[in-house]
Tab-separated table of C-alpha atoms in Angstrom:
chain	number	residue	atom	x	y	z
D	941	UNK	CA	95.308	96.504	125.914
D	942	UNK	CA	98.333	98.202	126.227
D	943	UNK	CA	100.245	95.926	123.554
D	944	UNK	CA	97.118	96.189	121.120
D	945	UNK	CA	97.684	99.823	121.322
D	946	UNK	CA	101.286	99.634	120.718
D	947	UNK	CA	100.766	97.442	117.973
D	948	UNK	CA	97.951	99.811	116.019
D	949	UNK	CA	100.307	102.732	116.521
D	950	UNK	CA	103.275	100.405	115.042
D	951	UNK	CA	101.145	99.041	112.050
D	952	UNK	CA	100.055	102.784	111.215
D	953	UNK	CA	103.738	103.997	111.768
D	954	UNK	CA	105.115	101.588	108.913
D	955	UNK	CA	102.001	102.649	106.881
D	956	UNK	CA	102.701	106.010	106.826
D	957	UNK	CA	106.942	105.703	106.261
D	958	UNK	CA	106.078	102.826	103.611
D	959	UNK	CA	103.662	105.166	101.802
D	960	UNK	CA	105.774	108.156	102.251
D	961	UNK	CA	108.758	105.813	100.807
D	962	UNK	CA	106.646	104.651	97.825
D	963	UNK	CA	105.278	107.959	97.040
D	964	UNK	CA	109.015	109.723	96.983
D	965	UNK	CA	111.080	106.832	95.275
D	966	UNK	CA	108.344	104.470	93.577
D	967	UNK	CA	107.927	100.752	94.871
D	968	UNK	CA	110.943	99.278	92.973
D	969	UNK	CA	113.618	101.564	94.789
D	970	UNK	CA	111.931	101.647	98.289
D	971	UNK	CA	113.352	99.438	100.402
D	972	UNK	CA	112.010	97.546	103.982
D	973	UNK	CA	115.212	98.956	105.861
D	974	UNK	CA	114.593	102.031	104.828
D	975	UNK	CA	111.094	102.128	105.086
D	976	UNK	CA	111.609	100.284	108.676
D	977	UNK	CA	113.871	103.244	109.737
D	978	UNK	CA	112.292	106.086	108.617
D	979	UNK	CA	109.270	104.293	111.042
D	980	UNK	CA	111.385	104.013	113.785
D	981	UNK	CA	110.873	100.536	114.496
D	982	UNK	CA	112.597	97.232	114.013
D	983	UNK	CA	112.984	94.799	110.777
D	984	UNK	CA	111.509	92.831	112.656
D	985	UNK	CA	108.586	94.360	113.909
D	986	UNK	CA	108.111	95.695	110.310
D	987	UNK	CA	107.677	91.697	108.827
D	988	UNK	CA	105.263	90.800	112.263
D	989	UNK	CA	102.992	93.443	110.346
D	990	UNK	CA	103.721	93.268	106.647
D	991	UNK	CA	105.632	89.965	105.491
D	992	UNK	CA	106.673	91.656	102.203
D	993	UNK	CA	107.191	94.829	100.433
D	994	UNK	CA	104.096	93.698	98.228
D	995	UNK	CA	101.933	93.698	101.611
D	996	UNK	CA	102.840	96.605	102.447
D	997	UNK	CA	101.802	98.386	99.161
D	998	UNK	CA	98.791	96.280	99.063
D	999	UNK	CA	97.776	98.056	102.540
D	1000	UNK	CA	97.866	101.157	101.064
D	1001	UNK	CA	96.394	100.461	97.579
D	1002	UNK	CA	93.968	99.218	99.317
D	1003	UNK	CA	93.310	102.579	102.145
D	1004	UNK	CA	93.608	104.716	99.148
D	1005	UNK	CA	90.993	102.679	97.456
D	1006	UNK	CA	88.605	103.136	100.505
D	1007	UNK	CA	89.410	107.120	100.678
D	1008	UNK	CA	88.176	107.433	97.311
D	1009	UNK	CA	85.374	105.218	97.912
D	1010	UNK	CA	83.880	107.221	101.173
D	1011	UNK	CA	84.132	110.608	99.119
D	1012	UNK	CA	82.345	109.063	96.371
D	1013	UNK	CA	79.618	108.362	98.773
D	1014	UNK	CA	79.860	111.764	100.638
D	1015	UNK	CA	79.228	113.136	96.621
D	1016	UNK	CA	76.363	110.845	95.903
D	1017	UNK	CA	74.827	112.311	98.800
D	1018	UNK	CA	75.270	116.066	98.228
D	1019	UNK	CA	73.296	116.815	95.665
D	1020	UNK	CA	73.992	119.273	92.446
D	1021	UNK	CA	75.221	119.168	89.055
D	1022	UNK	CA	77.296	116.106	88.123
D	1023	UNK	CA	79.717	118.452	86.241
D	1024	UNK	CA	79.746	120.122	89.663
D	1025	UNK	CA	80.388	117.627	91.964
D	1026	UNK	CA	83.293	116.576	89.619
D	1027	UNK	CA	84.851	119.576	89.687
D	1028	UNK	CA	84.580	119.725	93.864
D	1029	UNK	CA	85.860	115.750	93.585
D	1030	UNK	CA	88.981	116.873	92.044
D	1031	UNK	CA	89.609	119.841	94.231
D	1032	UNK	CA	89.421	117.197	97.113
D	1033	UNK	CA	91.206	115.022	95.748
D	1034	UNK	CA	94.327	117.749	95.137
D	1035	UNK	CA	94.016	118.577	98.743
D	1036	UNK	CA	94.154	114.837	99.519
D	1037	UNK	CA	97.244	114.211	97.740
D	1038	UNK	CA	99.006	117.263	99.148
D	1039	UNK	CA	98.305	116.519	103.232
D	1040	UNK	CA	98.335	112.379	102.739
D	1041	UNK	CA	100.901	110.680	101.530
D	1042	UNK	CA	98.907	107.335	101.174
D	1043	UNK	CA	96.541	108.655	98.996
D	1044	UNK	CA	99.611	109.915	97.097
D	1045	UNK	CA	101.161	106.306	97.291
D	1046	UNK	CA	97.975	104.598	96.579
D	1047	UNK	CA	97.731	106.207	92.764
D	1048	UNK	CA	101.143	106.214	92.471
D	1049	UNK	CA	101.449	102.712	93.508
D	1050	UNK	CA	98.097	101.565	90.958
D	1051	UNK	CA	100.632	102.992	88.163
D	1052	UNK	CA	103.792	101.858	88.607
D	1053	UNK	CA	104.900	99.739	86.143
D	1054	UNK	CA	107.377	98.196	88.130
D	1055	UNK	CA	105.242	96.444	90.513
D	1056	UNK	CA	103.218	93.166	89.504
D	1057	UNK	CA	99.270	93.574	91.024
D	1058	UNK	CA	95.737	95.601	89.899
D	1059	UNK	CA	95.275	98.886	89.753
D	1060	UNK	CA	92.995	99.101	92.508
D	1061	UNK	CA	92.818	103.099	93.295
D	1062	UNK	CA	92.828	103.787	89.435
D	1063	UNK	CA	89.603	101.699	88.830
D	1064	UNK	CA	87.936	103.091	91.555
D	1065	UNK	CA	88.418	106.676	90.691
D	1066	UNK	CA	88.067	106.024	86.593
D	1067	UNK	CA	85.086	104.170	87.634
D	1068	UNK	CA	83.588	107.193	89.913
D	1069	UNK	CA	84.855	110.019	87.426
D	1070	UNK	CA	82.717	107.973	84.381
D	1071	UNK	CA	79.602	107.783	86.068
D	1072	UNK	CA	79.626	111.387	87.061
D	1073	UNK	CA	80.597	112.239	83.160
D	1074	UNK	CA	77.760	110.112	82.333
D	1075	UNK	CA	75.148	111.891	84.932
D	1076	UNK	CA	76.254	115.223	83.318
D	1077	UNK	CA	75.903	113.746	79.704
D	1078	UNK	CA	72.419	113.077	80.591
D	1079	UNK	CA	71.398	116.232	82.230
D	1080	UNK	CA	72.967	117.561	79.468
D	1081	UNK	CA	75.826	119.379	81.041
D	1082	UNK	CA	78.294	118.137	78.669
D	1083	UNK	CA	78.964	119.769	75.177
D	1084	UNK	CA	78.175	118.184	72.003
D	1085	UNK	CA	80.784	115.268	70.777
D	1086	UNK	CA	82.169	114.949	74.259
D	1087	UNK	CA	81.943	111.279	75.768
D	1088	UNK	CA	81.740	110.471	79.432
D	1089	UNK	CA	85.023	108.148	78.499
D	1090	UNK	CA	86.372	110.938	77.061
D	1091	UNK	CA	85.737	113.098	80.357
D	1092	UNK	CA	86.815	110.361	82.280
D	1093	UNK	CA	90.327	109.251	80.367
D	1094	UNK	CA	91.034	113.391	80.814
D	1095	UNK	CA	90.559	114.032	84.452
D	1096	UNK	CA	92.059	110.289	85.307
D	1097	UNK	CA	95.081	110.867	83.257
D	1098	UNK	CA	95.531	114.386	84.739
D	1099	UNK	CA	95.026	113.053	88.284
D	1100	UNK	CA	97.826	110.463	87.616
D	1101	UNK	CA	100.499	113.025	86.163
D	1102	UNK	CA	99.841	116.020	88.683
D	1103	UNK	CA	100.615	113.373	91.506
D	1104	UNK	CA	103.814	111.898	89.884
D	1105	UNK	CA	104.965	115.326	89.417
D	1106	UNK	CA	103.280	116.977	92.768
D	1107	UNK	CA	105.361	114.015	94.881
D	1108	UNK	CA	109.026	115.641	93.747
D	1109	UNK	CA	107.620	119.068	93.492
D	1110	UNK	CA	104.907	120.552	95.645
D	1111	UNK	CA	104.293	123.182	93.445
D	1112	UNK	CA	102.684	121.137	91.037
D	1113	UNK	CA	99.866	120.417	93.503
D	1114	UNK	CA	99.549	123.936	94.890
D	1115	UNK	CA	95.748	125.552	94.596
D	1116	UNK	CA	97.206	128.587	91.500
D	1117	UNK	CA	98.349	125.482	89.589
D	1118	UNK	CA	95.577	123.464	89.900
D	1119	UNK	CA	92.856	126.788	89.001
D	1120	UNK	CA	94.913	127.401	86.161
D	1121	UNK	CA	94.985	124.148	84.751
D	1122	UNK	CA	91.317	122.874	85.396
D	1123	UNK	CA	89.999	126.412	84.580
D	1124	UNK	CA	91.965	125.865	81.142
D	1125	UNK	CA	90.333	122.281	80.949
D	1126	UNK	CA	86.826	122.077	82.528
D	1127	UNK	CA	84.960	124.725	80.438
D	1128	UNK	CA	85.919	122.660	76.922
D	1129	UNK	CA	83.927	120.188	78.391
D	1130	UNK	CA	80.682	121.826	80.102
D	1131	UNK	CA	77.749	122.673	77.589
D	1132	UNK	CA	76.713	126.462	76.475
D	1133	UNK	CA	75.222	127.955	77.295
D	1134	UNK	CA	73.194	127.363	80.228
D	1135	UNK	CA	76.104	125.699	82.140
D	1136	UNK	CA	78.945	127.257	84.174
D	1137	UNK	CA	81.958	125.376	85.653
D	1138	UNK	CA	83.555	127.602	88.320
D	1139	UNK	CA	86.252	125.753	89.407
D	1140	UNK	CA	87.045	128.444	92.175
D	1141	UNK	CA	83.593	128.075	94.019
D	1142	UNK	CA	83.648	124.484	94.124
D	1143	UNK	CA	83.474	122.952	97.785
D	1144	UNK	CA	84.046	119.194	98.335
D	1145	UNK	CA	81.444	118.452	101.034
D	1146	UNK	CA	82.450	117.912	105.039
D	1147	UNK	CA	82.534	114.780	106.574
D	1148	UNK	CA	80.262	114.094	109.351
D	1149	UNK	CA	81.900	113.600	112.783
């Protein structure tokens, strides 16, 4: 019991550096030593868990994936606006990247060009923000000659650039830069009148437990 313990806190350990590493220098430059180090543990310990680099990144494509995943759930379940919930999505999803560096890994990870695999986190959250866009194109939240693609390809594009920039700058991830921007950004694409985006006021909903 004792060594599975060990072992879970190990795995998570090289998670965390790995994603940290990834995140900071991009998969090409990270390196196994480095990432094994900044873990504390052993090379060798490091391949018992991961064989390769690629497994490692897989691991946390693949968490990230199941982050956004749960929170699209947790949405679906809330109730509201569509336009709504996407607005408290992305507010999460800021917060995410600035306390979790494998959520921050797992985007940065589906778009690096340098590494050969899917873009696992990217689908999931293009996939999520469309059929939100869509729900508010049918309730008729969105204005006239906006697409859900179009709503989509914004916010997904956005996402991807605020956490290139937000991993070698905090600032670019702090709560003034994101109201400015998605106050600037949101609004072009909500329907008038009848329907407010207040970026401010938006709440992502609580977990349970």
């Amino acid at each position: 019991m004792v060594k599975q313990v060990r072992a879970v806190r190990t795995r998570q350990a090289l998670i965390h550096a790995a994603a940290e590493a990834f995140a900071h220098d991009g998969y090409a430059r990270a390196s196994l030593p480095a990432i094994s180090r900044r873990a504390g543990v052993s090379a060798g310990a490091l391949h018992f868990h991961f064989p390769s680099k690629d497994a490692l990144a897989g691991e946390i494509e693949s968490a990230a994936a199941r982050t956004v995943e749960e929170m699209a759930e947790r949405f679906r379940s809330s109730g509201g606006s569509a336009l709504g919930m996407l607005v408290a999505a992305i507010r999460q999803l800021v917060v995410a990247f600035a306390a979790d560096p494998v959520m921050r890994a797992g985007f940065a990870l589906s778009g690096d060009p340098t590494r050969d695999g899917g873009a696992v986190v990217l689908d999931s959250w293009h996939g999520w923000v469309r059929e939100l866009a869509g729900q508010a194109q049918d309730a008729g939240e969105l204005t006239d000659g906006v697409s859900p693609e179009c709503v989509a390809m914004a916010v997904v594009a956005a996402t991807v650039g605020f956490e290139m920039l937000g991993s070698r700058d905090p600032d670019w991830l702090s709560d003034e830069r994101m109201l400015e921007f998605w106050t600037s950004l949101l609004p072009r694409l909500a329907a008038a009148p009848g329907c407010t985006v207040e970026v401010g006021a938006a709440r992502p909903p609580v977990a349970a437990g």
